[in-house]
Amino acid sequence: MKSLLSTLDSWVEFQKLQEGLRAGLSHLRVAGLDGTAKSCTLAGLFAQLKRGGLIATFSAQEAARLYDDMAILLAEHNRPLRDRLLLLPSLDTLPYEDVSIDKELLRDRLNTLWRLARGEPVIVITTLEGALCQTLPKEKLLASVLEIKKGDERSREDLIEALISADYERQELAEAPGEFSVRGSVIDVWPSTYEQPIRIEQFGDEIDSLRYFDPSTQRSSDVVDSITIL
């Protein structure tokens, strides 16, 4: 069955948009699109042009709506393309304002900045405020990485020290991004860019297994070969 995005190919105005973008035109104007029609056109352009880009919109709510709509459309059309769609939220705080920032917001922002720093051809949806938020230098972000692979030789103490150095908080249970807990040879950590926490099991100093787990039931699930902790 054809995806909804495939039907755009027969739309003359859509073909003109593609041609203009490929030709490097600095301004292209499209009027009359609203709601899902706007999301569908943007997703279709991304799918056809196969390159990174930035979509800046007028509010955090509109950015989130565009992201949700485009994610559904791209997943139906081409799953790898869906994985290149990212949201860069604003911190929603004023400079030097002493408030606690939502950890999920920080996770989405850090994940997007990390993938941009690596040079991935992603498409980013944001607001003007989200794009202009000051952040750490690219070089520092790339250097602030802890890679853990199955079979690595790392002592329990070294792992704990590395997590503390990365500003992770030690808790009884890892229940939110940026937290970790220790029970014998098991270290549970919730990487700040992950949607689920990871259970690291050791045999001596060897990383014996890496598994996702459910923070509400503490039950392990899918096995992974490596994790990246920012």
Short mmCIF file of C-alpha atoms in Angstrom, two decimals:
data_model
loop_
_atom_site.label_atom_id
_atom_site.label_comp_id
_atom_site.label_asym_id
_atom_site.label_seq_id
_atom_site.Cartn_x
_atom_site.Cartn_y
_atom_site.Cartn_z
CA MET A 1 0.00 0.00 0.00
CA LYS A 2 1.29 3.48 -0.88
CA SER A 3 2.10 5.82 1.98
CA LEU A 4 0.38 9.20 2.17
CA LEU A 5 3.66 10.93 1.29
CA SER A 6 3.85 9.03 -2.00
CA THR A 7 0.68 10.77 -3.23
CA LEU A 8 2.45 14.17 -3.12
CA ASP A 9 4.50 13.31 -6.22
CA SER A 10 1.57 14.10 -8.49
CA TRP A 11 1.01 17.57 -6.96
CA VAL A 12 2.48 20.21 -9.31
CA GLU A 13 3.17 22.74 -6.55
CA PHE A 14 5.05 20.10 -4.56
CA GLN A 15 7.22 19.37 -7.59
CA LYS A 16 8.00 23.10 -7.87
CA LEU A 17 9.04 23.18 -4.22
CA GLN A 18 11.44 20.29 -4.75
CA GLU A 19 12.94 21.90 -7.83
CA GLY A 20 13.40 25.22 -6.01
CA LEU A 21 15.13 23.63 -3.03
CA ARG A 22 17.39 21.55 -5.24
CA ALA A 23 18.30 24.69 -7.18
CA GLY A 24 19.29 26.44 -3.94
CA LEU A 25 16.68 29.21 -4.06
CA SER A 26 16.85 31.33 -0.92
CA HIS A 27 13.11 32.05 -0.67
CA LEU A 28 10.12 29.86 -1.49
CA ARG A 29 6.62 30.76 -0.37
CA VAL A 30 3.68 28.40 0.08
CA ALA A 31 0.30 29.72 1.21
CA GLY A 32 -2.89 27.99 2.28
CA LEU A 33 -1.38 25.02 4.11
CA ASP A 34 -2.55 24.34 7.64
CA GLY A 35 -2.62 21.51 10.15
CA THR A 36 -1.82 18.09 8.72
CA ALA A 37 -1.38 19.50 5.20
CA LYS A 38 1.63 21.52 6.40
CA SER A 39 3.11 18.50 8.23
CA CYS A 40 2.57 16.26 5.21
CA THR A 41 4.25 18.70 2.80
CA LEU A 42 7.28 19.17 5.05
CA ALA A 43 7.62 15.42 5.65
CA GLY A 44 7.31 14.79 1.91
CA LEU A 45 10.07 17.29 1.10
CA PHE A 46 12.35 15.73 3.69
CA ALA A 47 11.68 12.26 2.31
CA GLN A 48 12.39 13.32 -1.28
CA LEU A 49 15.44 15.55 -0.75
CA LYS A 50 17.20 13.13 1.62
CA ARG A 51 19.25 15.76 3.42
CA GLY A 52 19.31 17.53 6.76
CA GLY A 53 17.48 20.72 7.52
CA LEU A 54 15.94 23.05 10.09
CA ILE A 55 12.25 23.82 10.57
CA ALA A 56 11.70 26.86 12.80
CA THR A 57 8.14 27.58 13.86
CA PHE A 58 6.34 30.12 16.05
CA SER A 59 5.67 28.25 19.31
CA ALA A 60 6.71 25.21 21.34
CA GLN A 61 3.22 23.77 20.92
CA GLU A 62 3.40 24.06 17.12
CA ALA A 63 6.90 22.54 17.08
CA ALA A 64 5.66 19.56 19.12
CA ARG A 65 2.62 19.13 16.85
CA LEU A 66 4.74 19.23 13.70
CA TYR A 67 7.16 16.73 15.20
CA ASP A 68 4.40 14.28 16.18
CA ASP A 69 2.65 14.53 12.79
CA MET A 70 5.82 14.22 10.73
CA ALA A 71 7.08 11.31 12.87
CA ILE A 72 3.93 9.32 12.09
CA LEU A 73 4.06 10.12 8.37
CA LEU A 74 7.77 9.30 8.02
CA ALA A 75 7.49 6.08 10.02
CA GLU A 76 4.80 4.92 7.58
CA HIS A 77 6.90 5.93 4.57
CA ASN A 78 10.47 5.03 5.60
CA ARG A 79 11.48 4.12 9.17
CA PRO A 80 15.16 5.20 8.87
CA LEU A 81 13.97 8.66 7.85
CA ARG A 82 11.78 8.81 10.94
CA ASP A 83 14.84 8.19 13.12
CA ARG A 84 16.52 11.29 11.64
CA LEU A 85 13.69 13.60 12.72
CA LEU A 86 14.55 15.44 15.96
CA LEU A 87 12.97 18.01 18.27
CA LEU A 88 15.12 20.82 19.75
CA PRO A 89 13.04 22.33 22.55
CA SER A 90 13.65 25.68 24.21
CA LEU A 91 14.74 25.62 27.86
CA ASP A 92 11.79 27.93 28.68
CA THR A 93 13.84 29.82 31.28
CA LEU A 94 15.46 33.22 31.48
CA PRO A 95 19.25 33.57 31.86
CA TYR A 96 20.34 33.08 35.50
CA GLU A 97 16.80 32.09 36.53
CA ASP A 98 17.02 29.63 39.43
CA VAL A 99 14.46 27.01 38.35
CA SER A 100 14.54 23.27 37.82
CA ILE A 101 14.42 22.31 34.12
CA ASP A 102 12.34 19.31 33.04
CA LYS A 103 14.61 16.28 32.51
CA GLU A 104 12.73 15.05 29.43
CA LEU A 105 13.18 18.47 27.84
CA LEU A 106 16.90 18.33 28.60
CA ARG A 107 17.06 14.80 27.18
CA ASP A 108 15.50 15.84 23.86
CA ARG A 109 17.73 18.89 23.59
CA LEU A 110 20.96 17.08 24.45
CA ASN A 111 20.19 14.20 22.08
CA THR A 112 19.60 16.63 19.19
CA LEU A 113 22.76 18.64 19.92
CA TRP A 114 24.80 15.42 20.18
CA ARG A 115 23.64 14.15 16.80
CA LEU A 116 24.21 17.55 15.19
CA ALA A 117 27.72 17.67 16.67
CA ARG A 118 28.45 14.29 15.09
CA GLY A 119 27.47 15.66 11.68
CA GLU A 120 24.44 13.42 11.14
CA PRO A 121 22.06 14.51 8.32
CA VAL A 122 19.13 15.12 10.66
CA ILE A 123 16.15 17.41 10.31
CA VAL A 124 15.50 19.53 13.39
CA ILE A 125 12.19 21.07 14.43
CA THR A 126 12.46 23.98 16.84
CA THR A 127 11.40 27.54 17.68
CA LEU A 128 13.46 30.71 17.44
CA GLU A 129 14.06 30.52 21.19
CA GLY A 130 15.11 26.87 20.93
CA ALA A 131 17.60 27.61 18.15
CA LEU A 132 19.15 30.59 19.94
CA CYS A 133 19.58 29.02 23.40
CA GLN A 134 23.23 29.16 24.40
CA THR A 135 24.82 25.73 24.76
CA LEU A 136 28.21 24.18 25.41
CA PRO A 137 30.84 24.14 22.63
CA LYS A 138 30.68 21.34 20.07
CA GLU A 139 34.18 20.11 21.01
CA LYS A 140 33.26 19.80 24.68
CA LEU A 141 30.07 17.90 23.87
CA LEU A 142 31.95 15.43 21.66
CA ALA A 143 34.56 14.93 24.38
CA SER A 144 31.99 14.37 27.15
CA VAL A 145 31.09 10.84 26.15
CA LEU A 146 31.28 7.53 28.02
CA GLU A 147 31.01 4.53 25.70
CA ILE A 148 30.30 1.15 27.34
CA LYS A 149 30.32 -2.07 25.32
CA LYS A 150 29.62 -5.66 26.20
CA GLY A 151 32.94 -7.39 26.91
CA ASP A 152 34.73 -4.21 28.03
CA GLU A 153 37.02 -4.45 31.03
CA ARG A 154 35.95 -1.75 33.51
CA SER A 155 35.99 -2.04 37.28
CA ARG A 156 32.86 -1.24 39.25
CA GLU A 157 34.65 1.66 40.96
CA ASP A 158 35.79 3.14 37.63
CA LEU A 159 32.24 3.05 36.27
CA ILE A 160 30.84 4.73 39.39
CA GLU A 161 33.54 7.41 39.28
CA ALA A 162 32.92 8.05 35.57
CA LEU A 163 29.16 8.47 36.15
CA ILE A 164 29.72 10.87 39.05
CA SER A 165 32.20 12.86 36.93
CA ALA A 166 29.49 13.11 34.25
CA ASP A 167 27.16 14.69 36.87
CA TYR A 168 24.92 11.65 37.23
CA GLU A 169 23.16 11.42 40.59
CA ARG A 170 23.48 8.25 42.66
CA GLN A 171 20.09 7.13 44.01
CA GLU A 172 18.53 4.05 45.59
CA LEU A 173 16.82 3.40 42.22
CA ALA A 174 17.48 4.94 38.79
CA GLU A 175 14.04 6.40 38.12
CA ALA A 176 14.78 9.41 35.89
CA PRO A 177 17.29 10.46 33.22
CA GLY A 178 20.62 11.44 34.77
CA GLU A 179 20.40 8.99 37.69
CA PHE A 180 22.17 5.73 38.56
CA SER A 181 22.08 3.12 41.31
CA VAL A 182 24.41 0.33 42.44
CA ARG A 183 23.56 -3.13 43.78
CA GLY A 184 26.51 -5.50 44.01
CA SER A 185 27.74 -6.27 40.49
CA VAL A 186 24.76 -4.50 38.90
CA ILE A 187 24.75 -0.81 37.97
CA ASP A 188 21.50 0.70 36.75
CA VAL A 189 21.89 3.94 34.82
CA TRP A 190 19.43 6.12 32.95
CA PRO A 191 21.47 7.85 30.20
CA SER A 192 20.31 11.43 29.76
CA THR A 193 19.48 10.90 26.07
CA TYR A 194 17.66 7.56 26.44
CA GLU A 195 13.95 6.97 26.90
CA GLN A 196 14.61 3.89 29.07
CA PRO A 197 17.26 3.05 31.68
CA ILE A 198 20.01 0.46 31.17
CA ARG A 199 21.11 -2.37 33.48
CA ILE A 200 24.86 -3.05 33.42
CA GLU A 201 25.80 -6.47 34.79
CA GLN A 202 29.43 -7.36 35.45
CA PHE A 203 31.34 -10.59 35.87
CA GLY A 204 34.43 -9.49 37.74
CA ASP A 205 35.58 -6.40 35.84
CA GLU A 206 34.05 -7.53 32.54
CA ILE A 207 30.81 -6.01 31.22
CA ASP A 208 28.77 -9.20 31.00
CA SER A 209 25.46 -7.80 29.72
CA LEU A 210 23.63 -4.58 28.88
CA ARG A 211 19.85 -4.59 29.01
CA TYR A 212 17.01 -2.10 29.00
CA PHE A 213 14.74 -2.37 32.03
CA ASP A 214 11.37 -1.07 33.15
CA PRO A 215 11.87 1.41 36.04
CA SER A 216 8.39 0.66 37.45
CA THR A 217 8.78 -3.14 37.62
CA GLN A 218 12.62 -3.35 37.57
CA ARG A 219 12.34 -6.17 35.01
CA SER A 220 15.03 -6.41 32.33
CA SER A 221 14.05 -6.55 28.65
CA ASP A 222 15.95 -6.07 25.37
CA VAL A 223 19.69 -6.74 25.17
CA VAL A 224 22.00 -4.13 23.62
CA ASP A 225 25.66 -4.38 22.61
CA SER A 226 26.72 -0.89 23.66
CA ILE A 227 25.50 2.34 25.23
CA THR A 228 26.55 5.98 24.93
CA ILE A 229 26.36 8.12 28.06
CA LEU A 230 26.66 11.92 27.69
#
